[in-house]
């Protein structure tokens, strides 16, 4: 439980929140920063709010349609750029951006080499799946459950692994029926605050990257007003260190529209700073 009186703090007060699955989504700029800095990717903004990216090889398409049912991020991969996607990952609008960023950054980094660095024999290969990553963080498997659940130590985040066979096209059309689901909230199993879905063919190393971000014990930066009300009594919150605050002029530049980001050379460009002031304030409505 937070030792701070959050109700007594201004909504734009910068704080550090742990665990990440209770911190709220936070600003989207970190994800945009990864994609805007990726060499050769094409960006399209439609209707003034919806943003779409296409990889140089045309195999990956990423959408952030603000007004859609999910309103978060949908990522698809198709070996045949003109064919049906081989896999799909969907992050709803409430998914913490650290999880989306970890998945997206790993995808962008590995795509030019067709992920071979992350496959057996590659320099980044670990052999760990998301279940392995979570168990290393002391998550526990719920025995005898169908579907199978792996739950965080505080019981406010969970990984669901679906059992049984399901036609791959059903997964593509209905994310809720995907093989894997990450979720968090007061009751992450039955009434989650946020959900991320991964179809059966989603590469293991990408799912593991998302799981690593979810299992990280590090506190993440947020504004007080961005922490969901129902999570405030459960999360650990402390004031951000003054040194983490960037100059006001830099924060103002960061609030420019996403299209104003200047691409950096190469797909391995650094992700922008995690400081909230550098990302700009979240405008999510409550």
PDB file of C-alpha atoms in Angstrom:
ATOM      1  CA  UNK A   1       0.000   0.000   0.000  1.00  0.00           C
ATOM      2  CA  UNK A   2       1.232   3.458  -0.864  1.00  0.00           C
ATOM      3  CA  UNK A   3       2.525   5.544   2.086  1.00  0.00           C
ATOM      4  CA  UNK A   4       1.584   8.685   0.144  1.00  0.00           C
ATOM      5  CA  UNK A   5      -1.741  10.484   0.400  1.00  0.00           C
ATOM      6  CA  UNK A   6      -2.422  10.350  -3.328  1.00  0.00           C
ATOM      7  CA  UNK A   7      -5.687  12.250  -2.971  1.00  0.00           C
ATOM      8  CA  UNK A   8      -3.715  15.126  -1.524  1.00  0.00           C
ATOM      9  CA  UNK A   9      -1.337  15.356  -4.500  1.00  0.00           C
ATOM     10  CA  UNK A  10      -1.953  17.267  -7.723  1.00  0.00           C
ATOM     11  CA  UNK A  11      -2.810  15.004 -10.700  1.00  0.00           C
ATOM     12  CA  UNK A  12       0.361  16.103 -12.535  1.00  0.00           C
ATOM     13  CA  UNK A  13       2.669  15.143  -9.650  1.00  0.00           C
ATOM     14  CA  UNK A  14       5.368  12.772 -10.885  1.00  0.00           C
ATOM     15  CA  UNK A  15       5.633   9.535  -8.919  1.00  0.00           C
ATOM     16  CA  UNK A  16       7.191   6.083  -9.213  1.00  0.00           C
ATOM     17  CA  UNK A  17       4.807   3.135  -9.104  1.00  0.00           C
ATOM     18  CA  UNK A  18       5.347  -0.583  -8.524  1.00  0.00           C
ATOM     19  CA  UNK A  19       4.422  -3.110  -9.686  1.00  0.00           C
ATOM     20  CA  UNK A  20       4.010  -2.135 -13.327  1.00  0.00           C
ATOM     21  CA  UNK A  21       0.787  -4.114 -13.734  1.00  0.00           C
ATOM     22  CA  UNK A  22      -0.976  -1.728 -11.335  1.00  0.00           C
ATOM     23  CA  UNK A  23       0.572   1.510 -12.628  1.00  0.00           C
ATOM     24  CA  UNK A  24      -1.901   2.226 -15.420  1.00  0.00           C
ATOM     25  CA  UNK A  25      -1.038   2.494 -19.129  1.00  0.00           C
ATOM     26  CA  UNK A  26       1.063   5.658 -18.990  1.00  0.00           C
ATOM     27  CA  UNK A  27       1.871   7.729 -22.073  1.00  0.00           C
ATOM     28  CA  UNK A  28       2.203   6.100 -25.500  1.00  0.00           C
ATOM     29  CA  UNK A  29       5.267   8.092 -26.540  1.00  0.00           C
ATOM     30  CA  UNK A  30       7.713   5.321 -25.596  1.00  0.00           C
ATOM     31  CA  UNK A  31       6.128   2.967 -28.138  1.00  0.00           C
ATOM     32  CA  UNK A  32       5.984   5.687 -30.776  1.00  0.00           C
ATOM     33  CA  UNK A  33       9.638   6.460 -30.052  1.00  0.00           C
ATOM     34  CA  UNK A  34      10.698   2.891 -30.835  1.00  0.00           C
ATOM     35  CA  UNK A  35       8.789   2.820 -34.111  1.00  0.00           C
ATOM     36  CA  UNK A  36       9.611   6.367 -35.220  1.00  0.00           C
ATOM     37  CA  UNK A  37      13.309   5.598 -34.704  1.00  0.00           C
ATOM     38  CA  UNK A  38      13.192   2.296 -36.627  1.00  0.00           C
ATOM     39  CA  UNK A  39      15.048   2.597 -39.921  1.00  0.00           C
ATOM     40  CA  UNK A  40      12.918   2.226 -43.030  1.00  0.00           C
ATOM     41  CA  UNK A  41       9.541   1.847 -41.335  1.00  0.00           C
ATOM     42  CA  UNK A  42       6.594   3.666 -42.917  1.00  0.00           C
ATOM     43  CA  UNK A  43       4.229   5.691 -40.743  1.00  0.00           C
ATOM     44  CA  UNK A  44       0.721   6.802 -41.655  1.00  0.00           C
ATOM     45  CA  UNK A  45      -1.637   8.922 -39.566  1.00  0.00           C
ATOM     46  CA  UNK A  46      -5.323   8.655 -40.476  1.00  0.00           C
ATOM     47  CA  UNK A  47      -8.301  10.637 -39.216  1.00  0.00           C
ATOM     48  CA  UNK A  48      -5.914  12.732 -37.149  1.00  0.00           C
ATOM     49  CA  UNK A  49      -5.636  10.120 -34.393  1.00  0.00           C
ATOM     50  CA  UNK A  50      -5.107   6.601 -35.777  1.00  0.00           C
ATOM     51  CA  UNK A  51      -1.490   5.655 -36.455  1.00  0.00           C
ATOM     52  CA  UNK A  52      -0.207   2.793 -38.613  1.00  0.00           C
ATOM     53  CA  UNK A  53       3.312   1.456 -39.214  1.00  0.00           C
ATOM     54  CA  UNK A  54       4.659  -0.937 -41.841  1.00  0.00           C
ATOM     55  CA  UNK A  55       8.082  -2.589 -41.705  1.00  0.00           C
ATOM     56  CA  UNK A  56      10.548  -2.225 -44.618  1.00  0.00           C
ATOM     57  CA  UNK A  57      10.001  -5.909 -45.509  1.00  0.00           C
ATOM     58  CA  UNK A  58       6.207  -5.373 -45.481  1.00  0.00           C
ATOM     59  CA  UNK A  59       5.749  -8.402 -43.226  1.00  0.00           C
ATOM     60  CA  UNK A  60       4.887  -6.521 -40.033  1.00  0.00           C
ATOM     61  CA  UNK A  61       2.004  -4.102 -39.665  1.00  0.00           C
ATOM     62  CA  UNK A  62       1.301  -2.200 -36.463  1.00  0.00           C
ATOM     63  CA  UNK A  63      -1.854  -0.235 -35.754  1.00  0.00           C
ATOM     64  CA  UNK A  64      -2.783   2.167 -32.967  1.00  0.00           C
ATOM     65  CA  UNK A  65      -6.416   3.000 -33.831  1.00  0.00           C
ATOM     66  CA  UNK A  66      -7.497   5.210 -30.981  1.00  0.00           C
ATOM     67  CA  UNK A  67     -11.241   4.853 -31.493  1.00  0.00           C
ATOM     68  CA  UNK A  68     -11.325   1.086 -32.079  1.00  0.00           C
ATOM     69  CA  UNK A  69     -12.777  -1.508 -29.699  1.00  0.00           C
ATOM     70  CA  UNK A  70      -9.350  -2.099 -28.130  1.00  0.00           C
ATOM     71  CA  UNK A  71      -7.901   1.329 -28.748  1.00  0.00           C
ATOM     72  CA  UNK A  72      -4.417   0.022 -28.049  1.00  0.00           C
ATOM     73  CA  UNK A  73      -1.882  -1.689 -30.288  1.00  0.00           C
ATOM     74  CA  UNK A  74      -2.401  -4.490 -32.806  1.00  0.00           C
ATOM     75  CA  UNK A  75       0.704  -6.111 -34.325  1.00  0.00           C
ATOM     76  CA  UNK A  76       0.578  -8.680 -37.117  1.00  0.00           C
ATOM     77  CA  UNK A  77       3.237 -10.645 -38.969  1.00  0.00           C
ATOM     78  CA  UNK A  78       2.772 -12.320 -42.352  1.00  0.00           C
ATOM     79  CA  UNK A  79       5.559 -14.292 -44.023  1.00  0.00           C
ATOM     80  CA  UNK A  80       3.785 -13.473 -47.282  1.00  0.00           C
ATOM     81  CA  UNK A  81       3.241  -9.704 -47.125  1.00  0.00           C
ATOM     82  CA  UNK A  82       0.091 -10.105 -49.228  1.00  0.00           C
ATOM     83  CA  UNK A  83      -1.190 -13.128 -47.324  1.00  0.00           C
ATOM     84  CA  UNK A  84      -3.097 -13.833 -44.139  1.00  0.00           C
ATOM     85  CA  UNK A  85      -1.072 -12.968 -40.992  1.00  0.00           C
ATOM     86  CA  UNK A  86       0.826 -15.836 -39.379  1.00  0.00           C
ATOM     87  CA  UNK A  87       0.394 -14.354 -35.912  1.00  0.00           C
ATOM     88  CA  UNK A  88      -1.188 -11.437 -34.118  1.00  0.00           C
ATOM     89  CA  UNK A  89      -0.524  -9.681 -30.806  1.00  0.00           C
ATOM     90  CA  UNK A  90      -3.051  -7.255 -29.344  1.00  0.00           C
ATOM     91  CA  UNK A  91      -2.543  -4.885 -26.406  1.00  0.00           C
ATOM     92  CA  UNK A  92      -5.641  -3.064 -25.197  1.00  0.00           C
ATOM     93  CA  UNK A  93      -5.632   0.642 -24.373  1.00  0.00           C
ATOM     94  CA  UNK A  94      -5.017   0.040 -20.649  1.00  0.00           C
ATOM     95  CA  UNK A  95      -1.918  -2.180 -21.045  1.00  0.00           C
ATOM     96  CA  UNK A  96       1.129  -0.559 -19.383  1.00  0.00           C
ATOM     97  CA  UNK A  97       3.277   0.927 -22.122  1.00  0.00           C
ATOM     98  CA  UNK A  98       6.423  -0.729 -20.727  1.00  0.00           C
ATOM     99  CA  UNK A  99       5.029  -4.123 -21.790  1.00  0.00           C
ATOM    100  CA  UNK A 100       4.116  -2.912 -25.282  1.00  0.00           C
ATOM    101  CA  UNK A 101       7.493  -1.198 -25.653  1.00  0.00           C
ATOM    102  CA  UNK A 102       9.444  -4.330 -24.662  1.00  0.00           C
ATOM    103  CA  UNK A 103       7.565  -6.443 -27.215  1.00  0.00           C
ATOM    104  CA  UNK A 104       7.854  -3.824 -29.975  1.00  0.00           C
ATOM    105  CA  UNK A 105      11.528  -3.003 -29.402  1.00  0.00           C
ATOM    106  CA  UNK A 106      12.458  -6.706 -29.515  1.00  0.00           C
ATOM    107  CA  UNK A 107      10.414  -7.116 -32.688  1.00  0.00           C
ATOM    108  CA  UNK A 108      12.026  -4.120 -34.399  1.00  0.00           C
ATOM    109  CA  UNK A 109      15.533  -5.196 -33.375  1.00  0.00           C
ATOM    110  CA  UNK A 110      15.208  -8.787 -34.589  1.00  0.00           C
ATOM    111  CA  UNK A 111      13.186  -8.327 -37.762  1.00  0.00           C
ATOM    112  CA  UNK A 112      16.029  -7.268 -40.128  1.00  0.00           C
ATOM    113  CA  UNK A 113      17.760 -10.618 -39.441  1.00  0.00           C
ATOM    114  CA  UNK A 114      14.516 -12.608 -39.436  1.00  0.00           C
ATOM    115  CA  UNK A 115      14.886 -13.094 -35.647  1.00  0.00           C
ATOM    116  CA  UNK A 116      17.870 -15.429 -36.059  1.00  0.00           C
ATOM    117  CA  UNK A 117      19.739 -13.727 -33.191  1.00  0.00           C
ATOM    118  CA  UNK A 118      16.931 -14.840 -30.881  1.00  0.00           C
ATOM    119  CA  UNK A 119      16.665 -18.408 -32.182  1.00  0.00           C
ATOM    120  CA  UNK A 120      18.693 -21.418 -31.064  1.00  0.00           C
ATOM    121  CA  UNK A 121      22.377 -20.669 -31.653  1.00  0.00           C
ATOM    122  CA  UNK A 122      21.813 -16.915 -31.854  1.00  0.00           C
ATOM    123  CA  UNK A 123      23.671 -14.508 -29.578  1.00  0.00           C
ATOM    124  CA  UNK A 124      20.431 -13.368 -27.923  1.00  0.00           C
ATOM    125  CA  UNK A 125      18.898 -16.825 -27.546  1.00  0.00           C
ATOM    126  CA  UNK A 126      17.894 -17.703 -23.978  1.00  0.00           C
ATOM    127  CA  UNK A 127      15.573 -20.664 -24.487  1.00  0.00           C
ATOM    128  CA  UNK A 128      13.179 -19.116 -21.967  1.00  0.00           C
ATOM    129  CA  UNK A 129       9.474 -18.842 -22.633  1.00  0.00           C
ATOM    130  CA  UNK A 130       7.190 -16.378 -20.830  1.00  0.00           C
ATOM    131  CA  UNK A 131       6.247 -19.012 -18.236  1.00  0.00           C
ATOM    132  CA  UNK A 132       9.941 -19.509 -17.418  1.00  0.00           C
ATOM    133  CA  UNK A 133      10.498 -15.768 -17.121  1.00  0.00           C
ATOM    134  CA  UNK A 134       7.556 -15.364 -14.789  1.00  0.00           C
ATOM    135  CA  UNK A 135       8.504 -18.302 -12.577  1.00  0.00           C
ATOM    136  CA  UNK A 136      11.946 -16.749 -12.115  1.00  0.00           C
ATOM    137  CA  UNK A 137      10.031 -13.777 -10.707  1.00  0.00           C
ATOM    138  CA  UNK A 138       8.327 -16.094  -8.176  1.00  0.00           C
ATOM    139  CA  UNK A 139       5.063 -16.354 -10.085  1.00  0.00           C
ATOM    140  CA  UNK A 140       3.117 -19.524  -9.295  1.00  0.00           C
ATOM    141  CA  UNK A 141       1.195 -21.928 -11.521  1.00  0.00           C
ATOM    142  CA  UNK A 142      -2.379 -22.651 -10.437  1.00  0.00           C
ATOM    143  CA  UNK A 143      -2.501 -26.440 -10.491  1.00  0.00           C
ATOM    144  CA  UNK A 144      -5.544 -28.180 -11.884  1.00  0.00           C
ATOM    145  CA  UNK A 145      -6.863 -25.110 -13.664  1.00  0.00           C
ATOM    146  CA  UNK A 146      -8.220 -25.142 -17.213  1.00  0.00           C
ATOM    147  CA  UNK A 147      -7.160 -22.965 -18.923  1.00  0.00           C
ATOM    148  CA  UNK A 148      -3.769 -22.878 -17.207  1.00  0.00           C
ATOM    149  CA  UNK A 149      -2.941 -19.848 -15.092  1.00  0.00           C
ATOM    150  CA  UNK A 150       0.363 -18.496 -13.804  1.00  0.00           C
ATOM    151  CA  UNK A 151      -0.194 -15.796 -11.170  1.00  0.00           C
ATOM    152  CA  UNK A 152       2.052 -13.067  -9.758  1.00  0.00           C
ATOM    153  CA  UNK A 153       3.088 -13.083  -6.078  1.00  0.00           C
ATOM    154  CA  UNK A 154       0.599 -10.293  -5.278  1.00  0.00           C
ATOM    155  CA  UNK A 155      -2.141 -12.089  -7.266  1.00  0.00           C
ATOM    156  CA  UNK A 156      -2.833  -8.961  -9.337  1.00  0.00           C
ATOM    157  CA  UNK A 157      -1.340 -10.141 -12.645  1.00  0.00           C
ATOM    158  CA  UNK A 158      -1.729 -13.398 -14.530  1.00  0.00           C
ATOM    159  CA  UNK A 159      -0.735 -15.362 -17.621  1.00  0.00           C
ATOM    160  CA  UNK A 160      -3.425 -17.551 -19.138  1.00  0.00           C
ATOM    161  CA  UNK A 161      -2.442 -20.418 -21.427  1.00  0.00           C
ATOM    162  CA  UNK A 162      -5.371 -21.847 -23.332  1.00  0.00           C
ATOM    163  CA  UNK A 163      -5.691 -25.615 -23.591  1.00  0.00           C
ATOM    164  CA  UNK A 164      -7.084 -27.532 -26.536  1.00  0.00           C
ATOM    165  CA  UNK A 165      -6.961 -26.927 -30.269  1.00  0.00           C
ATOM    166  CA  UNK A 166      -8.357 -23.822 -31.922  1.00  0.00           C
ATOM    167  CA  UNK A 167      -8.362 -22.912 -35.590  1.00  0.00           C
ATOM    168  CA  UNK A 168      -5.683 -20.287 -36.223  1.00  0.00           C
ATOM    169  CA  UNK A 169      -8.110 -18.061 -38.110  1.00  0.00           C
ATOM    170  CA  UNK A 170     -10.315 -17.850 -35.022  1.00  0.00           C
ATOM    171  CA  UNK A 171      -7.342 -16.486 -33.089  1.00  0.00           C
ATOM    172  CA  UNK A 172      -6.709 -13.894 -35.787  1.00  0.00           C
ATOM    173  CA  UNK A 173     -10.320 -12.749 -35.806  1.00  0.00           C
ATOM    174  CA  UNK A 174     -11.014 -12.970 -32.058  1.00  0.00           C
ATOM    175  CA  UNK A 175      -8.058 -11.961 -29.847  1.00  0.00           C
ATOM    176  CA  UNK A 176      -9.903 -13.076 -26.696  1.00  0.00           C
ATOM    177  CA  UNK A 177      -9.550 -16.668 -27.909  1.00  0.00           C
ATOM    178  CA  UNK A 178      -5.783 -16.413 -28.418  1.00  0.00           C
ATOM    179  CA  UNK A 179      -3.441 -19.031 -27.002  1.00  0.00           C
ATOM    180  CA  UNK A 180      -1.954 -16.648 -24.414  1.00  0.00           C
ATOM    181  CA  UNK A 181      -3.272 -13.728 -22.405  1.00  0.00           C
ATOM    182  CA  UNK A 182      -1.414 -11.424 -20.032  1.00  0.00           C
ATOM    183  CA  UNK A 183      -3.618  -9.401 -17.696  1.00  0.00           C
ATOM    184  CA  UNK A 184      -3.508  -7.302 -14.568  1.00  0.00           C
ATOM    185  CA  UNK A 185      -5.794  -5.628 -12.062  1.00  0.00           C
ATOM    186  CA  UNK A 186      -7.595  -6.200  -8.793  1.00  0.00           C
ATOM    187  CA  UNK A 187      -8.903  -9.494 -10.210  1.00  0.00           C
ATOM    188  CA  UNK A 188      -6.683 -10.272 -13.237  1.00  0.00           C
ATOM    189  CA  UNK A 189      -8.371 -13.595 -13.980  1.00  0.00           C
ATOM    190  CA  UNK A 190     -12.055 -12.672 -14.040  1.00  0.00           C
ATOM    191  CA  UNK A 191     -12.202  -8.853 -14.206  1.00  0.00           C
ATOM    192  CA  UNK A 192      -8.845  -7.601 -15.521  1.00  0.00           C
ATOM    193  CA  UNK A 193      -8.062  -3.913 -15.827  1.00  0.00           C
ATOM    194  CA  UNK A 194      -5.936  -4.564 -18.904  1.00  0.00           C
ATOM    195  CA  UNK A 195      -5.270  -7.439 -21.292  1.00  0.00           C
ATOM    196  CA  UNK A 196      -2.692  -8.406 -23.924  1.00  0.00           C
ATOM    197  CA  UNK A 197      -3.276 -11.342 -26.294  1.00  0.00           C
ATOM    198  CA  UNK A 198      -0.823 -13.456 -28.317  1.00  0.00           C
ATOM    199  CA  UNK A 199      -1.892 -15.997 -30.926  1.00  0.00           C
ATOM    200  CA  UNK A 200      -0.352 -19.467 -31.015  1.00  0.00           C
ATOM    201  CA  UNK A 201       2.380 -18.700 -33.561  1.00  0.00           C
ATOM    202  CA  UNK A 202       3.668 -15.545 -31.872  1.00  0.00           C
ATOM    203  CA  UNK A 203       7.448 -16.069 -31.478  1.00  0.00           C
ATOM    204  CA  UNK A 204       8.517 -17.178 -28.031  1.00  0.00           C
ATOM    205  CA  UNK A 205      11.191 -14.527 -27.622  1.00  0.00           C
ATOM    206  CA  UNK A 206       8.648 -11.743 -28.227  1.00  0.00           C
ATOM    207  CA  UNK A 207       6.250 -13.138 -25.646  1.00  0.00           C
ATOM    208  CA  UNK A 208       9.157 -13.570 -23.251  1.00  0.00           C
ATOM    209  CA  UNK A 209      10.122  -9.920 -23.739  1.00  0.00           C
ATOM    210  CA  UNK A 210       6.613  -8.829 -22.760  1.00  0.00           C
ATOM    211  CA  UNK A 211       6.685 -11.168 -19.758  1.00  0.00           C
ATOM    212  CA  UNK A 212      10.064  -9.784 -18.641  1.00  0.00           C
ATOM    213  CA  UNK A 213       8.684  -6.247 -18.619  1.00  0.00           C
ATOM    214  CA  UNK A 214       5.652  -7.433 -16.657  1.00  0.00           C
ATOM    215  CA  UNK A 215       7.739  -9.315 -14.085  1.00  0.00           C
ATOM    216  CA  UNK A 216      10.260  -6.514 -13.575  1.00  0.00           C
ATOM    217  CA  UNK A 217      10.394  -5.318  -9.952  1.00  0.00           C
ATOM    218  CA  UNK A 218      11.416  -1.815 -11.022  1.00  0.00           C
ATOM    219  CA  UNK A 219       9.068   1.065 -10.267  1.00  0.00           C
ATOM    220  CA  UNK A 220       7.841   2.952 -13.331  1.00  0.00           C
ATOM    221  CA  UNK A 221       7.201   6.696 -13.737  1.00  0.00           C
ATOM    222  CA  UNK A 222       3.640   7.979 -13.836  1.00  0.00           C
ATOM    223  CA  UNK A 223       1.632  11.055 -13.016  1.00  0.00           C
ATOM    224  CA  UNK A 224      -0.606  10.640  -9.980  1.00  0.00           C
ATOM    225  CA  UNK A 225      -3.639  11.241 -12.185  1.00  0.00           C
ATOM    226  CA  UNK A 226      -2.662   8.310 -14.417  1.00  0.00           C
ATOM    227  CA  UNK A 227      -2.861   5.665 -11.685  1.00  0.00           C
ATOM    228  CA  UNK A 228      -6.248   3.892 -11.888  1.00  0.00           C
ATOM    229  CA  UNK A 229      -8.378   4.657  -8.834  1.00  0.00           C
ATOM    230  CA  UNK A 230      -9.028   0.972  -8.145  1.00  0.00           C
ATOM    231  CA  UNK A 231      -5.274   0.288  -8.038  1.00  0.00           C
ATOM    232  CA  UNK A 232      -4.222   3.056  -5.673  1.00  0.00           C
ATOM    233  CA  UNK A 233      -4.680   1.058  -2.482  1.00  0.00           C
ATOM    234  CA  UNK A 234      -2.711  -1.869  -3.933  1.00  0.00           C
ATOM    235  CA  UNK A 235       0.293  -0.228  -5.612  1.00  0.00           C
ATOM    236  CA  UNK A 236       3.481   1.053  -3.976  1.00  0.00           C
ATOM    237  CA  UNK A 237       3.877   4.716  -4.871  1.00  0.00           C
ATOM    238  CA  UNK A 238       6.624   7.169  -3.990  1.00  0.00           C
ATOM    239  CA  UNK A 239       7.552  10.613  -5.208  1.00  0.00           C
ATOM    240  CA  UNK A 240       9.901  10.699  -8.193  1.00  0.00           C
ATOM    241  CA  UNK A 241      13.471  11.807  -7.540  1.00  0.00           C
ATOM    242  CA  UNK A 242      14.018  15.482  -8.466  1.00  0.00           C
ATOM    243  CA  UNK A 243      16.969  14.479 -10.634  1.00  0.00           C
ATOM    244  CA  UNK A 244      14.596  12.494 -12.847  1.00  0.00           C
ATOM    245  CA  UNK A 245      12.742  15.649 -13.899  1.00  0.00           C
ATOM    246  CA  UNK A 246      13.906  17.094 -17.215  1.00  0.00           C
ATOM    247  CA  UNK A 247      14.035  20.820 -17.983  1.00  0.00           C
ATOM    248  CA  UNK A 248      10.675  22.418 -18.739  1.00  0.00           C
ATOM    249  CA  UNK A 249      11.718  23.376 -22.293  1.00  0.00           C
ATOM    250  CA  UNK A 250      12.578  19.755 -23.083  1.00  0.00           C
ATOM    251  CA  UNK A 251       9.232  18.622 -21.699  1.00  0.00           C
ATOM    252  CA  UNK A 252       7.436  21.168 -23.882  1.00  0.00           C
ATOM    253  CA  UNK A 253       9.195  19.882 -27.003  1.00  0.00           C
ATOM    254  CA  UNK A 254       8.172  16.347 -26.089  1.00  0.00           C
ATOM    255  CA  UNK A 255       4.496  17.343 -26.117  1.00  0.00           C
ATOM    256  CA  UNK A 256       4.530  18.034 -29.863  1.00  0.00           C
ATOM    257  CA  UNK A 257       2.448  15.680 -32.051  1.00  0.00           C
ATOM    258  CA  UNK A 258       3.867  12.196 -32.599  1.00  0.00           C
ATOM    259  CA  UNK A 259       4.582  12.949 -36.251  1.00  0.00           C
ATOM    260  CA  UNK A 260       7.105  15.549 -35.145  1.00  0.00           C
ATOM    261  CA  UNK A 261       9.493  12.912 -33.790  1.00  0.00           C
ATOM    262  CA  UNK A 262      12.799  13.005 -35.654  1.00  0.00           C
ATOM    263  CA  UNK A 263      13.849   9.482 -36.722  1.00  0.00           C
ATOM    264  CA  UNK A 264      17.252   8.388 -35.470  1.00  0.00           C
ATOM    265  CA  UNK A 265      19.591   6.389 -37.736  1.00  0.00           C
ATOM    266  CA  UNK A 266      19.412   2.608 -37.585  1.00  0.00           C
ATOM    267  CA  UNK A 267      16.954   0.129 -36.058  1.00  0.00           C
ATOM    268  CA  UNK A 268      18.969  -0.118 -32.834  1.00  0.00           C
ATOM    269  CA  UNK A 269      18.517   3.512 -31.832  1.00  0.00           C
ATOM    270  CA  UNK A 270      18.014   4.014 -28.133  1.00  0.00           C
ATOM    271  CA  UNK A 271      14.515   4.167 -26.706  1.00  0.00           C
ATOM    272  CA  UNK A 272      13.626   7.649 -25.405  1.00  0.00           C
ATOM    273  CA  UNK A 273      14.090   8.340 -21.699  1.00  0.00           C
ATOM    274  CA  UNK A 274      11.464   6.885 -19.410  1.00  0.00           C
ATOM    275  CA  UNK A 275      11.012  10.227 -17.658  1.00  0.00           C
ATOM    276  CA  UNK A 276       7.395  11.288 -17.776  1.00  0.00           C
ATOM    277  CA  UNK A 277       8.340  14.834 -18.512  1.00  0.00           C
ATOM    278  CA  UNK A 278      10.238  13.652 -21.578  1.00  0.00           C
ATOM    279  CA  UNK A 279       7.258  11.706 -22.821  1.00  0.00           C
ATOM    280  CA  UNK A 280       4.608  14.335 -22.189  1.00  0.00           C
ATOM    281  CA  UNK A 281       1.544  13.937 -20.063  1.00  0.00           C
ATOM    282  CA  UNK A 282      -0.987  11.212 -20.772  1.00  0.00           C
ATOM    283  CA  UNK A 283      -4.319  12.551 -22.012  1.00  0.00           C
ATOM    284  CA  UNK A 284      -6.317   9.424 -21.226  1.00  0.00           C
ATOM    285  CA  UNK A 285      -9.839  10.177 -20.054  1.00  0.00           C
ATOM    286  CA  UNK A 286     -11.288   8.637 -16.920  1.00  0.00           C
TER     287      UNK A 286
END
